PDB file of C-alpha atoms in Angstrom:
ATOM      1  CA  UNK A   1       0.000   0.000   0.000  1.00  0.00           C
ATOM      2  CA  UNK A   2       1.391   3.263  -0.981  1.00  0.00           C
ATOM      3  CA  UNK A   3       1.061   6.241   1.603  1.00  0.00           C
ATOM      4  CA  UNK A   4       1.011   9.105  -0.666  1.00  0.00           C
ATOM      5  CA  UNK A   5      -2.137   8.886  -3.329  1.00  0.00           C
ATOM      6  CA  UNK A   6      -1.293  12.707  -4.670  1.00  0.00           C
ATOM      7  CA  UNK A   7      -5.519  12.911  -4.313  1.00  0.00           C
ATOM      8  CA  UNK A   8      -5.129  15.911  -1.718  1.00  0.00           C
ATOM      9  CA  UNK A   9      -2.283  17.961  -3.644  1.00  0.00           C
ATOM     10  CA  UNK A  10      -4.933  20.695  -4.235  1.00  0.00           C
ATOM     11  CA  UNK A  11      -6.122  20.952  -0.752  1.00  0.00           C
ATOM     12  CA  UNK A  12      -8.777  18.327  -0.715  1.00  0.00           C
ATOM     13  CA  UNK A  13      -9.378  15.135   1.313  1.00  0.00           C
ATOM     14  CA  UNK A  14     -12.155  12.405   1.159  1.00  0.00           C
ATOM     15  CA  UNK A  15     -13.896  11.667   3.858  1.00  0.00           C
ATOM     16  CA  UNK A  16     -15.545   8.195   4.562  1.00  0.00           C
ATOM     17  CA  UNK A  17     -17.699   7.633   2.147  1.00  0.00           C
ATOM     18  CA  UNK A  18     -15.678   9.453  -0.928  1.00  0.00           C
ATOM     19  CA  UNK A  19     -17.007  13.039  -0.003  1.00  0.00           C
ATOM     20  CA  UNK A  20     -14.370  15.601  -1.070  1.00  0.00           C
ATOM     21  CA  UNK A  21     -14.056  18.464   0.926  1.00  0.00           C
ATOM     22  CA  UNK A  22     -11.160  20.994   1.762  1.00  0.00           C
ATOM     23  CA  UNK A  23      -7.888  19.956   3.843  1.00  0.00           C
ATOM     24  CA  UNK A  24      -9.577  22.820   6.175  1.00  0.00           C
ATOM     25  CA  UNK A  25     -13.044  22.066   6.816  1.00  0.00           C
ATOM     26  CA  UNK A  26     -14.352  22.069  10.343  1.00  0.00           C
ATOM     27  CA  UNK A  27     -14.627  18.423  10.394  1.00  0.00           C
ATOM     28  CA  UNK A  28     -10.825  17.640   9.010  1.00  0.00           C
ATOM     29  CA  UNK A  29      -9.590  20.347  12.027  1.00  0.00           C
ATOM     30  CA  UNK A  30     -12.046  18.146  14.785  1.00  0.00           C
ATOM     31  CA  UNK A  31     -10.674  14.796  13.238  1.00  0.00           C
ATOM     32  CA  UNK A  32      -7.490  16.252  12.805  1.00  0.00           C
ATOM     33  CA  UNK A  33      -7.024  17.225  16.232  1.00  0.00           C
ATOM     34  CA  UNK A  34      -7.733  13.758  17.891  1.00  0.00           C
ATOM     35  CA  UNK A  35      -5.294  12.745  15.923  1.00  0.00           C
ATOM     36  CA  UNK A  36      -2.777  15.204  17.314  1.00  0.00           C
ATOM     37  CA  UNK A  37      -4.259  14.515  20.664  1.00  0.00           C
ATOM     38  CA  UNK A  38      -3.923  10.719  20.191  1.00  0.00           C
ATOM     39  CA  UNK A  39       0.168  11.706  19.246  1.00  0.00           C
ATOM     40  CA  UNK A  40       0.471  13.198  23.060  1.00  0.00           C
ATOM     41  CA  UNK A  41      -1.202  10.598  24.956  1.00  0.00           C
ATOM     42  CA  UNK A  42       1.561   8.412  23.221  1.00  0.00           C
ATOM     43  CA  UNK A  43       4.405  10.581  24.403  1.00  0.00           C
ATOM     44  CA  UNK A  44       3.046  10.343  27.701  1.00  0.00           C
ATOM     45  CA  UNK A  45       2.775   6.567  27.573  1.00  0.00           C
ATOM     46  CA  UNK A  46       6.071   6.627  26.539  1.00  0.00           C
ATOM     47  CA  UNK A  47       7.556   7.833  29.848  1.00  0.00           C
ATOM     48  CA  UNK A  48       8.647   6.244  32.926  1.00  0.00           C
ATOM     49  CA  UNK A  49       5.164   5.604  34.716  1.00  0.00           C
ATOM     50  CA  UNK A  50       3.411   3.186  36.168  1.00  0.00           C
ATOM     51  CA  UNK A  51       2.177   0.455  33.869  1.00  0.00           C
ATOM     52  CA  UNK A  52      -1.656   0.758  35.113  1.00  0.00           C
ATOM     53  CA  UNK A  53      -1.509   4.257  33.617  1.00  0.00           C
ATOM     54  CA  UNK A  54       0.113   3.157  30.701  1.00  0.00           C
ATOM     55  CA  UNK A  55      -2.947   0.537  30.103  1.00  0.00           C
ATOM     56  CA  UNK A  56      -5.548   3.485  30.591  1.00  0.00           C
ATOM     57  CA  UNK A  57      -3.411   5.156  28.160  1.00  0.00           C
ATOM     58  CA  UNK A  58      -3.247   2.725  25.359  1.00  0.00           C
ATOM     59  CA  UNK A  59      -7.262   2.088  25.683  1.00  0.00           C
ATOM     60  CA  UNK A  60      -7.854   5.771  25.388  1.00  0.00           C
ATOM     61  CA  UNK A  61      -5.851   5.523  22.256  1.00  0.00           C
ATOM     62  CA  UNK A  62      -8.067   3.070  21.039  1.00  0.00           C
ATOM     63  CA  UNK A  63     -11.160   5.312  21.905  1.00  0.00           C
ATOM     64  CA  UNK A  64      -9.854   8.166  20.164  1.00  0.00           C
ATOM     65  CA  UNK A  65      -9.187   6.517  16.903  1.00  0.00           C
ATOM     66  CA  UNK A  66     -12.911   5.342  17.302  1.00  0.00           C
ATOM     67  CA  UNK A  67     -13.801   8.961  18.210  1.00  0.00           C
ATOM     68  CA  UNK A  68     -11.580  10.173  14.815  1.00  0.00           C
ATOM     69  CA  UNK A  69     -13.721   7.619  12.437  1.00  0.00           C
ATOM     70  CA  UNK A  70     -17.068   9.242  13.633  1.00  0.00           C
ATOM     71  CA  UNK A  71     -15.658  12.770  13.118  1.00  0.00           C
ATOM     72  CA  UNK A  72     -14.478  12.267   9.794  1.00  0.00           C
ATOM     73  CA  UNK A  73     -17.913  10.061   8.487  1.00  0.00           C
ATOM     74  CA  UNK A  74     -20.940  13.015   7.677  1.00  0.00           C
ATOM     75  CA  UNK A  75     -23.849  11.755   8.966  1.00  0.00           C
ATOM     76  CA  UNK A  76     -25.263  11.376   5.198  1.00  0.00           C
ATOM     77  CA  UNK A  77     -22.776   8.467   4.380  1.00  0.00           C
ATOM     78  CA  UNK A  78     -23.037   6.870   7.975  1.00  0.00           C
ATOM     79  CA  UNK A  79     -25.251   4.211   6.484  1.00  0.00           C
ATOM     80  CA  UNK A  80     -24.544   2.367   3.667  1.00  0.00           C
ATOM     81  CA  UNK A  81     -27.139   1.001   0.857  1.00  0.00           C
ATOM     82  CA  UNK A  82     -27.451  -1.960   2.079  1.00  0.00           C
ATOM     83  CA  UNK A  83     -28.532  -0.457   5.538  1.00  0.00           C
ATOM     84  CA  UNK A  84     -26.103  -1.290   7.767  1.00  0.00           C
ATOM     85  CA  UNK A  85     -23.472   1.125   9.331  1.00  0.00           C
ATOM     86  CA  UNK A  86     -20.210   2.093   7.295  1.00  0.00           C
ATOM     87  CA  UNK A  87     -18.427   1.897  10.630  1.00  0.00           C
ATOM     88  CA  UNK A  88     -18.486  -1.700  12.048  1.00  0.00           C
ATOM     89  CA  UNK A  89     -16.694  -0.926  15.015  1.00  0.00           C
ATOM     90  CA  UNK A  90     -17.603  -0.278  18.428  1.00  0.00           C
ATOM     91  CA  UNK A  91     -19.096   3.363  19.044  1.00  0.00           C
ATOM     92  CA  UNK A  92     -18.234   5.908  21.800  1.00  0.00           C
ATOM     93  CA  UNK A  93     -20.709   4.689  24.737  1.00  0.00           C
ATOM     94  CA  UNK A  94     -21.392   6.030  28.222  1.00  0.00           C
ATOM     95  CA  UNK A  95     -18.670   2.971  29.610  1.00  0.00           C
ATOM     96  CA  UNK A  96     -16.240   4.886  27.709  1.00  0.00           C
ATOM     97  CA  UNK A  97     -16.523   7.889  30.449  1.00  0.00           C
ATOM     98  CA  UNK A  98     -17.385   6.193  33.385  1.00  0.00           C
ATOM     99  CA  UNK A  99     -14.058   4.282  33.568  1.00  0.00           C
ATOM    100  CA  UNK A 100     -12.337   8.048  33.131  1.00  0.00           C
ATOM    101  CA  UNK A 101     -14.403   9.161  35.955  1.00  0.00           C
ATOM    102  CA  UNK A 102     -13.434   5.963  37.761  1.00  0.00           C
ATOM    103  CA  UNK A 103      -9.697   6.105  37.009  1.00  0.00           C
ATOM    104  CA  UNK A 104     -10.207  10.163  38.389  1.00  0.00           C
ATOM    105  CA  UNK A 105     -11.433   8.633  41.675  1.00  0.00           C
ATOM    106  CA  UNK A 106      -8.829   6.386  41.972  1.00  0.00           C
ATOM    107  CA  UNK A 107      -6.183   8.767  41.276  1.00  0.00           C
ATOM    108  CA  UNK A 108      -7.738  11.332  43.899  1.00  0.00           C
ATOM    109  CA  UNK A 109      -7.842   9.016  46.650  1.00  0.00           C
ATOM    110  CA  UNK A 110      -4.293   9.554  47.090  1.00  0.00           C
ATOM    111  CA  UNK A 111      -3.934  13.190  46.095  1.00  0.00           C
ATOM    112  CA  UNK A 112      -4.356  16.467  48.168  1.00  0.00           C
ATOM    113  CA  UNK A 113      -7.516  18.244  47.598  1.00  0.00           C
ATOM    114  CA  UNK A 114      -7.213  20.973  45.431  1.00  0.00           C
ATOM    115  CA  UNK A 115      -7.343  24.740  46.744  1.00  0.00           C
ATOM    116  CA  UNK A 116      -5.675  26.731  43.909  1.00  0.00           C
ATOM    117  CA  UNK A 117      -5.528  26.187  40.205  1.00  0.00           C
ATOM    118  CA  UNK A 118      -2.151  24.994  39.772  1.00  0.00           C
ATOM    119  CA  UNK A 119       0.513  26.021  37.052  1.00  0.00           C
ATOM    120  CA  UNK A 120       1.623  23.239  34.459  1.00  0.00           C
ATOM    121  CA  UNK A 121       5.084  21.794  34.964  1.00  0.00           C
ATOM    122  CA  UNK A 122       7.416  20.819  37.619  1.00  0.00           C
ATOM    123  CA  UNK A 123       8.253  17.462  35.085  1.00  0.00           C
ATOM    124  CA  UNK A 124       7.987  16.921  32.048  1.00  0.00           C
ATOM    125  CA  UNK A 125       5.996  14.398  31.728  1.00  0.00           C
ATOM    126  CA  UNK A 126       3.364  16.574  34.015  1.00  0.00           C
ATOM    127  CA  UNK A 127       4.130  19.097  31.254  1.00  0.00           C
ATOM    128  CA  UNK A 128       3.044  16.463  28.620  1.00  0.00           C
ATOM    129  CA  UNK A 129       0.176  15.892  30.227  1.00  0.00           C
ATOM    130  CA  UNK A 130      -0.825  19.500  30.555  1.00  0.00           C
ATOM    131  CA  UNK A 131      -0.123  19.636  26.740  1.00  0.00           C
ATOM    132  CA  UNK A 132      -2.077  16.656  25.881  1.00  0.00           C
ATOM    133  CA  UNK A 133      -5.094  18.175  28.153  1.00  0.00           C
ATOM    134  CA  UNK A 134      -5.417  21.601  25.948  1.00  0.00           C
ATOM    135  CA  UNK A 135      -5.160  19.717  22.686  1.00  0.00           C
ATOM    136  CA  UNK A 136      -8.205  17.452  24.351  1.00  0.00           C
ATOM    137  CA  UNK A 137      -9.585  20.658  24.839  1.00  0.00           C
ATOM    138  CA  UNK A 138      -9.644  22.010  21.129  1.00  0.00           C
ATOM    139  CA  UNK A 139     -10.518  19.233  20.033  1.00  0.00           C
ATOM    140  CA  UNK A 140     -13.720  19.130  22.522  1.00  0.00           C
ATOM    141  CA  UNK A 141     -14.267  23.004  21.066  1.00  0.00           C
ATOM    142  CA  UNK A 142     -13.752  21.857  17.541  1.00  0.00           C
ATOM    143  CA  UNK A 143     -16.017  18.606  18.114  1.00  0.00           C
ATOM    144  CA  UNK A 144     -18.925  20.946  19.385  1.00  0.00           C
ATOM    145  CA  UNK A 145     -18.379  23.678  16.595  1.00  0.00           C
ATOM    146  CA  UNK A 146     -19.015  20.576  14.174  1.00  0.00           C
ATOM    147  CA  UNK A 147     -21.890  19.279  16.681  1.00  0.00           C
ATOM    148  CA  UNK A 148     -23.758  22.493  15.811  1.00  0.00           C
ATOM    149  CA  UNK A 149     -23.582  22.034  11.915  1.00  0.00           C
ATOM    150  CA  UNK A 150     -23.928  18.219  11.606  1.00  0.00           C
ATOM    151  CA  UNK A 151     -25.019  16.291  15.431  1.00  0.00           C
ATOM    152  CA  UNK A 152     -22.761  14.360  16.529  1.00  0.00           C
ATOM    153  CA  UNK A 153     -23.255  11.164  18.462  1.00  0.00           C
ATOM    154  CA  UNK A 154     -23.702  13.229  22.213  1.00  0.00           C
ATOM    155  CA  UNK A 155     -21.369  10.597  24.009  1.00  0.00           C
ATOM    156  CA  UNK A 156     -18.527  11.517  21.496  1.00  0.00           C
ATOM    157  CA  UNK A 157     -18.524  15.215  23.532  1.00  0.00           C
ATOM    158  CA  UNK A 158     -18.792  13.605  26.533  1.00  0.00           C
ATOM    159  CA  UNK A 159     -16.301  11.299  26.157  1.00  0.00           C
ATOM    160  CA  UNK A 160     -13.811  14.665  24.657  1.00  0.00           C
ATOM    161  CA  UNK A 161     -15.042  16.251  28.259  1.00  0.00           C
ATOM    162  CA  UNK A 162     -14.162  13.504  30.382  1.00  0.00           C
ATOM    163  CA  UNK A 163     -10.871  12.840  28.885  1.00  0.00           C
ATOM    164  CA  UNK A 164      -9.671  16.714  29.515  1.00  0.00           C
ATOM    165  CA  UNK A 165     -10.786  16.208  33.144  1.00  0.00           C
ATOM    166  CA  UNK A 166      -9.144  12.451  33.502  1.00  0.00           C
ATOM    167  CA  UNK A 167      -5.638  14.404  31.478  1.00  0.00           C
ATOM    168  CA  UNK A 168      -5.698  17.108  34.429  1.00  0.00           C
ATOM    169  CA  UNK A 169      -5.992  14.327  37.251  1.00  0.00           C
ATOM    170  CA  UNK A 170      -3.305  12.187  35.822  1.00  0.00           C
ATOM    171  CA  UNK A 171      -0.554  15.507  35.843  1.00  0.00           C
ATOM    172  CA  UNK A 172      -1.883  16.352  39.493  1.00  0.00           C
ATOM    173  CA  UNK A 173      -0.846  12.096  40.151  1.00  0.00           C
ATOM    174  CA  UNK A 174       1.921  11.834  38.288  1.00  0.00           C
ATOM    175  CA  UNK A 175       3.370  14.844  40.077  1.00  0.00           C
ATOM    176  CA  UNK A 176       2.471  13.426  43.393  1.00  0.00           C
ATOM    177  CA  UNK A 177       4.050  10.279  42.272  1.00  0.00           C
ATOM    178  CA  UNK A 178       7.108  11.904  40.879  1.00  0.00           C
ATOM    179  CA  UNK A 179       7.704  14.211  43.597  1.00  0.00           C
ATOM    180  CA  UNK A 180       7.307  16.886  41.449  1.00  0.00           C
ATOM    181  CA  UNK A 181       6.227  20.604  42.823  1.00  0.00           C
ATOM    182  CA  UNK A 182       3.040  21.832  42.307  1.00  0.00           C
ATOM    183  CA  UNK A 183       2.983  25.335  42.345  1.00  0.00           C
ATOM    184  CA  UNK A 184      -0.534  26.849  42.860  1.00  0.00           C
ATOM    185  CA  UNK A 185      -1.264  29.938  41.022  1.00  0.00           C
ATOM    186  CA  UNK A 186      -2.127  32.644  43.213  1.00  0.00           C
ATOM    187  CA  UNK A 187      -2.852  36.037  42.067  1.00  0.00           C
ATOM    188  CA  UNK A 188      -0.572  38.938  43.126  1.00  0.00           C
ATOM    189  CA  UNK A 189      -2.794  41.164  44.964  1.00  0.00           C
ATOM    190  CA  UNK A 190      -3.234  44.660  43.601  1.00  0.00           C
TER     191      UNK A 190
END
């Protein structure tokens, strides 16, 4: 299989389904940015962490390439002739959040609770982390700026939401478990 087809050297791309549209279409930047998203969460699998993280880690990858074939089908070409789905995977469900929110729990057991917003850093792979959480972020903006021109399925945002929330608690444990400082932001006083 060759990786370069020379079908997007004027700015184009097909979606699934064969719709052409431009390299810079709302749904290529949401799609797009799991994708880049998916990259960081790798980085920060990469590191030197515990290997229950790194399990979370790798199934969230898995999510997110589920999450990055729903962004870049329209909903017009989500079902094929014959009726069924063009997508014969599993979809984003409700499980998909709950074990973030259950994996937050976990990881806040053991952590101080919080009483400042807290500056990124102090490691870097807190700082990856931190990184990974404001791509999730964008690409939860960029997911809902689609949402409101084509629906989306609902527990695709959710699932964005959740995972920006479950990136934040895994810097805050990862610097507890590294030993790391984190430095609350306080405002100076005028």
């Amino acid at each position: 299989m060759k990786i370069y087809t020379k079908t997007g050297d004027k700015g184009t791309t097909a979606l699934f389904g064969g719709t052409r549209v431009p390299k810079h279409h709302i749904r290529i930047e949401s799609y797009g940015t799991v994708d880049e998203l998916n990259s960081y969460i790798g980085l920060i699998r990469d590191q030197d962490i515990n290997p229950a993280y790194k399990e979370v880690l790798i199934v969230i990858q898995d999510r997110l390439f589920t999450v990055g074939a729903m962004l870049a089908t329209p909903p017009e070409k989500a079902i094929l002739k014959n009726g069924k789905e063009r997508l014969n995977i599993p979809k984003i469900e409700d499980a998909n959040s709950i074990l973030l929110e259950n994996e937050m729990d976990a990881m806040n057991l053991e952590l101080p609770p919080m009483t400042h917003f807290v500056l990124p850093g102090g490691h870097q792979t807190v700082s990856f982390c931190h990184i990974a959480r404001c791509v999730c972020r964008r690409a939860e903006r960029l997911a809902s700026e689609l949402n409101d021109i084509e629906p989306l399925n609902p527990q695709t945002l959710t699932y964005l939401n959740r995972l920006s929330d479950y990136l934040f608690v895994l810097a805050r444990k990862l610097s507890h478990d590294l030993q790391a400082d984190e430095v609350k932001w306080i405002p100076e006083k005028q």
